Tab-separated table of C-alpha atoms in Angstrom:
chain	number	residue	atom	x	y	z
A	1	UNK	CA	-11.759	10.035	-55.855
A	2	UNK	CA	-9.820	7.769	-53.158
A	3	UNK	CA	-6.594	9.437	-52.914
A	4	UNK	CA	-3.770	7.251	-51.639
A	5	UNK	CA	-3.594	9.700	-48.328
A	6	UNK	CA	-6.936	8.128	-47.660
A	7	UNK	CA	-4.381	4.966	-46.014
A	8	UNK	CA	-3.133	7.140	-43.190
A	9	UNK	CA	-4.483	6.028	-40.490
A	10	UNK	CA	-5.402	7.769	-37.451
A	11	UNK	CA	-6.199	5.291	-34.005
A	12	UNK	CA	-7.458	7.711	-32.143
A	13	UNK	CA	-7.971	11.727	-30.630
A	14	UNK	CA	-5.101	11.231	-28.376
A	15	UNK	CA	-3.227	9.855	-31.161
A	16	UNK	CA	-3.032	12.633	-33.440
A	17	UNK	CA	-2.768	15.451	-30.597
A	18	UNK	CA	-2.878	14.180	-27.109
A	19	UNK	CA	1.062	15.065	-27.325
A	20	UNK	CA	2.793	17.801	-29.414
A	21	UNK	CA	6.248	16.775	-28.095
A	22	UNK	CA	8.954	16.195	-29.948
A	23	UNK	CA	10.494	12.464	-28.931
A	24	UNK	CA	13.800	10.661	-29.756
A	25	UNK	CA	11.714	7.419	-31.022
A	26	UNK	CA	10.323	6.614	-33.542
A	27	UNK	CA	8.324	3.625	-32.640
A	28	UNK	CA	6.476	5.815	-29.228
A	29	UNK	CA	5.452	8.640	-31.398
A	30	UNK	CA	4.304	6.647	-35.208
A	31	UNK	CA	0.640	7.892	-35.787
A	32	UNK	CA	1.662	10.761	-33.799
A	33	UNK	CA	1.649	15.060	-35.004
A	34	UNK	CA	5.154	15.778	-33.482
A	35	UNK	CA	6.380	19.495	-34.009
A	36	UNK	CA	9.963	18.951	-35.476
A	37	UNK	CA	12.412	21.630	-36.544
A	38	UNK	CA	12.295	22.925	-40.375
A	39	UNK	CA	16.336	23.118	-40.398
A	40	UNK	CA	15.496	18.378	-40.097
A	41	UNK	CA	12.927	18.093	-43.191
A	42	UNK	CA	14.347	17.677	-46.234
A	43	UNK	CA	12.227	17.768	-49.548
A	44	UNK	CA	11.140	14.449	-51.586
A	45	UNK	CA	13.218	12.916	-53.134
A	46	UNK	CA	13.032	14.452	-57.353
A	47	UNK	CA	10.214	16.607	-56.306
A	48	UNK	CA	8.482	17.306	-59.425
A	49	UNK	CA	5.974	20.141	-57.985
A	50	UNK	CA	8.244	23.231	-57.772
A	51	UNK	CA	7.968	25.589	-54.210
A	52	UNK	CA	7.471	29.078	-55.662
A	53	UNK	CA	7.854	32.414	-53.848
A	54	UNK	CA	4.484	33.707	-55.526
A	55	UNK	CA	1.270	35.284	-54.896
A	56	UNK	CA	-0.065	31.607	-53.621
A	57	UNK	CA	3.180	31.316	-51.037
A	58	UNK	CA	2.477	35.150	-49.519
A	59	UNK	CA	-1.676	33.670	-49.375
A	60	UNK	CA	-0.117	30.439	-47.439
A	61	UNK	CA	2.117	32.652	-44.838
A	62	UNK	CA	-0.397	34.912	-44.634
A	63	UNK	CA	-2.963	32.266	-43.348
A	64	UNK	CA	-0.122	30.810	-41.181
A	65	UNK	CA	0.992	33.949	-39.564
A	66	UNK	CA	-2.817	34.958	-38.704
A	67	UNK	CA	-3.835	31.367	-37.350
A	68	UNK	CA	-0.859	28.794	-37.882
A	69	UNK	CA	-0.413	25.745	-39.325
A	70	UNK	CA	-3.634	24.067	-39.683
A	71	UNK	CA	-2.579	20.876	-41.320
A	72	UNK	CA	0.101	19.381	-40.367
A	73	UNK	CA	2.875	18.106	-42.696
A	74	UNK	CA	3.296	14.174	-43.804
A	75	UNK	CA	6.905	13.093	-43.466
A	76	UNK	CA	8.868	9.898	-42.851
A	77	UNK	CA	12.086	9.502	-41.109
A	78	UNK	CA	15.295	9.419	-42.002
A	79	UNK	CA	18.234	7.337	-40.615
A	80	UNK	CA	20.133	10.104	-40.301
A	81	UNK	CA	17.707	11.714	-37.775
A	82	UNK	CA	16.258	13.965	-40.309
A	83	UNK	CA	12.692	13.295	-41.360
A	84	UNK	CA	11.924	13.415	-45.957
A	85	UNK	CA	8.892	15.484	-46.527
A	86	UNK	CA	5.779	13.212	-48.141
A	87	UNK	CA	3.352	16.141	-48.103
A	88	UNK	CA	3.571	19.974	-47.176
A	89	UNK	CA	6.851	21.230	-48.922
A	90	UNK	CA	4.989	24.495	-49.345
A	91	UNK	CA	4.086	25.071	-45.772
A	92	UNK	CA	7.468	24.137	-44.535
A	93	UNK	CA	8.976	26.969	-47.181
A	94	UNK	CA	6.238	29.620	-45.971
A	95	UNK	CA	7.206	28.580	-42.006
A	96	UNK	CA	10.983	29.270	-43.301
A	97	UNK	CA	9.804	32.402	-44.775
A	98	UNK	CA	7.944	33.509	-41.541
A	99	UNK	CA	11.357	32.887	-39.721
A	100	UNK	CA	8.960	29.710	-37.666
A	101	UNK	CA	10.958	27.161	-35.671
A	102	UNK	CA	9.483	23.817	-35.988
A	103	UNK	CA	6.237	22.641	-38.141
A	104	UNK	CA	3.741	20.350	-36.989
A	105	UNK	CA	4.293	16.812	-38.704
A	106	UNK	CA	2.995	13.408	-39.258
A	107	UNK	CA	5.458	11.211	-39.013
A	108	UNK	CA	5.175	8.063	-41.332
A	109	UNK	CA	7.224	5.055	-41.512
A	110	UNK	CA	6.595	4.520	-45.495
A	111	UNK	CA	8.371	2.344	-48.015
A	112	UNK	CA	9.532	4.386	-50.857
A	113	UNK	CA	6.314	3.574	-53.801
A	114	UNK	CA	3.998	4.483	-50.966
A	115	UNK	CA	5.773	7.855	-50.448
A	116	UNK	CA	5.619	8.434	-53.632
A	117	UNK	CA	2.159	7.906	-54.736
A	118	UNK	CA	0.826	9.581	-51.494
A	119	UNK	CA	3.496	12.926	-52.809
A	120	UNK	CA	1.710	12.829	-55.852
A	121	UNK	CA	-1.850	12.190	-54.625
A	122	UNK	CA	-1.338	15.048	-51.788
A	123	UNK	CA	-0.490	17.710	-54.978
A	124	UNK	CA	-1.664	16.841	-58.048
A	125	UNK	CA	-5.403	18.395	-57.468
A	126	UNK	CA	-4.076	21.704	-57.427
A	127	UNK	CA	-4.726	24.024	-59.858
A	128	UNK	CA	-2.248	25.887	-62.494
A	129	UNK	CA	0.061	22.838	-62.741
A	130	UNK	CA	2.657	23.858	-65.359
A	131	UNK	CA	3.128	20.942	-67.701
A	132	UNK	CA	6.217	19.321	-66.481
A	133	UNK	CA	5.206	18.902	-62.433
A	134	UNK	CA	2.051	17.285	-63.955
A	135	UNK	CA	4.646	15.032	-66.500
A	136	UNK	CA	6.873	13.541	-63.691
A	137	UNK	CA	3.986	13.092	-61.538
A	138	UNK	CA	2.121	10.785	-63.123
A	139	UNK	CA	5.456	9.039	-64.539
A	140	UNK	CA	6.994	8.786	-60.810
A	141	UNK	CA	3.476	7.744	-59.049
A	142	UNK	CA	2.893	5.427	-62.617
A	143	UNK	CA	6.736	3.497	-61.853
A	144	UNK	CA	5.771	3.336	-57.874
A	145	UNK	CA	2.278	1.047	-58.449
A	146	UNK	CA	5.065	-0.899	-61.497
A	147	UNK	CA	7.153	-1.409	-58.573
A	148	UNK	CA	4.429	-2.567	-56.016
A	149	UNK	CA	2.836	-4.588	-58.048
A	150	UNK	CA	6.624	-6.442	-59.171
A	151	UNK	CA	6.609	-6.947	-55.195
A	152	UNK	CA	2.739	-8.110	-55.413
A	153	UNK	CA	2.570	-5.877	-52.865
A	154	UNK	CA	-1.343	-6.481	-50.697
A	155	UNK	CA	-2.114	-2.758	-51.311
A	156	UNK	CA	-2.433	-3.976	-54.923
A	157	UNK	CA	-3.871	-7.276	-55.053
A	158	UNK	CA	-7.441	-5.870	-55.374
A	159	UNK	CA	-6.222	-3.545	-57.596
A	160	UNK	CA	-3.572	-5.013	-60.642
A	161	UNK	CA	-6.015	-7.737	-62.149
A	162	UNK	CA	-8.779	-4.459	-62.416
A	163	UNK	CA	-7.102	-2.245	-63.466
A	164	UNK	CA	-3.253	-1.910	-65.522
A	165	UNK	CA	-0.711	1.528	-63.674
A	166	UNK	CA	-1.521	3.453	-66.308
A	167	UNK	CA	-5.045	3.588	-65.937
A	168	UNK	CA	-5.091	3.939	-61.895
A	169	UNK	CA	-2.877	6.601	-62.379
A	170	UNK	CA	-5.114	7.951	-64.780
A	171	UNK	CA	-8.043	7.036	-62.310
A	172	UNK	CA	-6.532	8.517	-59.201
A	173	UNK	CA	-6.338	11.864	-60.923
A	174	UNK	CA	-9.780	11.622	-63.079
A	175	UNK	CA	-8.151	12.056	-66.368
A	176	UNK	CA	-8.456	9.161	-69.319
A	177	UNK	CA	-5.504	7.106	-69.956
A	178	UNK	CA	-4.276	8.211	-72.819
A	179	UNK	CA	-4.555	11.710	-71.378
A	180	UNK	CA	-1.344	10.323	-68.741
A	181	UNK	CA	0.536	8.614	-71.354
A	182	UNK	CA	0.829	12.247	-73.153
A	183	UNK	CA	2.428	14.192	-70.591
A	184	UNK	CA	4.079	11.262	-69.481
A	185	UNK	CA	5.912	11.830	-72.860
A	186	UNK	CA	6.600	15.263	-71.918
A	187	UNK	CA	9.474	13.608	-69.587
A	188	UNK	CA	11.691	12.434	-72.524
A	189	UNK	CA	12.001	15.900	-73.419
A	190	UNK	CA	15.101	18.183	-73.066
A	191	UNK	CA	14.820	20.802	-70.474
A	192	UNK	CA	15.081	23.837	-73.075
A	193	UNK	CA	12.326	22.538	-75.039
A	194	UNK	CA	10.559	21.333	-71.537
A	195	UNK	CA	10.578	25.000	-69.891
A	196	UNK	CA	9.758	26.603	-74.050
A	197	UNK	CA	6.503	24.405	-73.362
A	198	UNK	CA	5.664	25.383	-69.746
A	199	UNK	CA	5.837	29.000	-71.187
A	200	UNK	CA	3.361	27.787	-73.442
A	201	UNK	CA	5.745	28.939	-76.609
A	202	UNK	CA	5.303	25.409	-77.637
A	203	UNK	CA	1.167	23.649	-78.033
A	204	UNK	CA	1.050	21.162	-75.667
A	205	UNK	CA	-0.213	18.541	-78.853
A	206	UNK	CA	3.337	19.664	-80.491
A	207	UNK	CA	5.536	19.021	-77.785
A	208	UNK	CA	3.448	15.501	-77.397
A	209	UNK	CA	5.252	14.622	-81.077
A	210	UNK	CA	8.283	16.976	-80.806
A	211	UNK	CA	9.505	14.300	-77.443
A	212	UNK	CA	9.551	11.377	-80.266
A	213	UNK	CA	13.088	12.503	-81.416
A	214	UNK	CA	16.192	11.401	-79.919
A	215	UNK	CA	17.495	13.781	-77.217
A	216	UNK	CA	20.794	14.867	-79.838
A	217	UNK	CA	17.598	15.466	-82.737
A	218	UNK	CA	15.721	17.506	-79.912
A	219	UNK	CA	19.588	19.212	-79.251
A	220	UNK	CA	19.392	20.263	-83.408
A	221	UNK	CA	16.047	21.402	-83.135
A	222	UNK	CA	16.274	23.360	-79.827
A	223	UNK	CA	18.883	25.256	-81.625
A	224	UNK	CA	17.304	26.133	-84.840
A	225	UNK	CA	14.118	27.121	-82.652
A	226	UNK	CA	17.047	30.179	-81.502
A	227	UNK	CA	18.631	31.144	-84.991
A	228	UNK	CA	15.348	31.244	-86.855
A	229	UNK	CA	12.738	32.225	-84.145
A	230	UNK	CA	10.279	30.104	-85.445
A	231	UNK	CA	7.997	27.783	-83.026
A	232	UNK	CA	6.993	23.987	-84.973
A	233	UNK	CA	3.450	23.809	-85.681
A	234	UNK	CA	1.700	20.574	-84.838
A	235	UNK	CA	2.125	19.971	-89.130
A	236	UNK	CA	5.663	20.528	-89.050
A	237	UNK	CA	6.134	18.451	-85.103
A	238	UNK	CA	4.780	15.513	-87.120
A	239	UNK	CA	6.576	15.617	-89.923
A	240	UNK	CA	9.956	15.970	-87.719
A	241	UNK	CA	8.727	12.740	-85.741
A	242	UNK	CA	7.744	11.282	-89.010
A	243	UNK	CA	11.455	11.907	-89.953
A	244	UNK	CA	13.304	10.988	-87.147
A	245	UNK	CA	11.142	7.830	-87.361
A	246	UNK	CA	12.608	6.840	-90.399
A	247	UNK	CA	16.130	7.737	-89.335
A	248	UNK	CA	16.505	9.861	-92.110
A	249	UNK	CA	16.279	12.972	-89.826
A	250	UNK	CA	19.301	15.316	-89.373
A	251	UNK	CA	19.948	19.481	-88.978
A	252	UNK	CA	19.454	20.527	-93.133
A	253	UNK	CA	15.442	18.916	-92.873
A	254	UNK	CA	14.939	20.470	-89.421
A	255	UNK	CA	15.575	23.867	-91.104
A	256	UNK	CA	13.651	23.005	-94.073
A	257	UNK	CA	10.825	22.292	-91.620
A	258	UNK	CA	10.896	24.545	-90.061
A	259	UNK	CA	11.588	27.332	-92.452
A	260	UNK	CA	8.860	26.168	-95.218
A	261	UNK	CA	5.823	27.882	-93.844
A	262	UNK	CA	8.277	31.037	-92.884
A	263	UNK	CA	7.595	33.216	-95.482
A	264	UNK	CA	3.994	32.431	-96.350
A	265	UNK	CA	1.610	35.349	-94.472
A	266	UNK	CA	-0.429	34.349	-91.378
A	267	UNK	CA	-3.898	35.325	-91.826
A	268	UNK	CA	-6.079	35.423	-88.395
A	269	UNK	CA	-10.045	35.668	-88.343
A	270	UNK	CA	-12.215	36.387	-85.698
A	271	UNK	CA	-15.839	36.130	-85.741
A	272	UNK	CA	-17.897	39.223	-84.548
A	273	UNK	CA	-19.206	37.716	-81.450
A	274	UNK	CA	-16.389	36.639	-80.202
A	275	UNK	CA	-15.400	40.775	-80.590
A	276	UNK	CA	-18.295	42.966	-79.365
A	277	UNK	CA	-19.104	41.188	-75.622
A	278	UNK	CA	-15.499	42.810	-75.332
A	279	UNK	CA	-16.259	46.487	-76.434
A	280	UNK	CA	-19.452	48.833	-76.033
A	281	UNK	CA	-22.224	48.639	-78.594
A	282	UNK	CA	-21.359	52.032	-79.495
A	283	UNK	CA	-17.601	50.800	-80.545
A	284	UNK	CA	-16.819	51.775	-84.644
A	285	UNK	CA	-15.291	48.603	-86.644
A	286	UNK	CA	-11.707	51.183	-86.315
A	287	UNK	CA	-12.341	51.552	-82.721
A	288	UNK	CA	-12.491	47.995	-82.158
A	289	UNK	CA	-9.132	47.968	-84.204
A	290	UNK	CA	-7.194	50.757	-81.890
A	291	UNK	CA	-8.091	49.053	-79.092
A	292	UNK	CA	-6.454	45.667	-81.053
A	293	UNK	CA	-3.459	47.372	-81.880
A	294	UNK	CA	-2.623	48.578	-78.593
A	295	UNK	CA	-3.302	45.761	-76.133
A	296	UNK	CA	-0.547	43.956	-79.568
A	297	UNK	CA	2.076	46.506	-79.529
A	298	UNK	CA	1.326	46.301	-75.340
A	299	UNK	CA	1.804	42.241	-75.836
A	300	UNK	CA	5.045	42.202	-78.210
A	301	UNK	CA	6.707	44.418	-76.142
A	302	UNK	CA	6.279	41.863	-72.932
A	303	UNK	CA	7.400	39.337	-75.006
A	304	UNK	CA	10.512	40.797	-76.572
């Protein structure tokens, strides 16, 4: 799978590494690695990927502290003398935490669409992305490709006739077109419901169905979820979508749909082969039940 980042042209070894001193003329330094002050590097507008000070960040910090920044970040110049980061937000943050003043940067003169595509492609294959991160990344890239197509951009002249913009996004990400479509639907969720989806309180497919409700309907639903402490199931979400499309949904209907299974006991059956592999062979049924109960009580206390 080819990434849009592969379009970055590196003319020679000397162009890349021969001169690391920052200069004021972009024309003289295009395609070269420059050491740019951290304070002059700004995040990409509407960057969809979260930069967290988590365990992964600690690993990045340790690597940079030991070896330095091995892969330069990519940025584009702005009229006010600052630079917009296209790829490398986590490396820049790690340098901030380490109080490193400059970072090696490949400066490229890219338009909005090119920058967006490279930004998405350089992040979309990361592990453990949130649903919301993928959703907004796919949407940003889709919009960028469509915009290029409208301008009859030469970089897409050979692509658009063969693949639709959505198919191009899917192909580059190594997924199918429907998956891209379903992720992009999540961008229609209000923030509270999208957060619940990221936290896996609402299942992905359920969230997709809920996304077809209007913003006002979603706000009522979110309020009812808090009031009744009930997370809608896929079946309930499908009903909500149906009533919304018919224009017959309101607070009473939402309340009724969420409450219809509230009093019914939930029965869960676990096959023995799924359980026994986690326990010593000499454990009795009662011992296995005791361990499961303890674990469930711990899980419940952590998620109150």
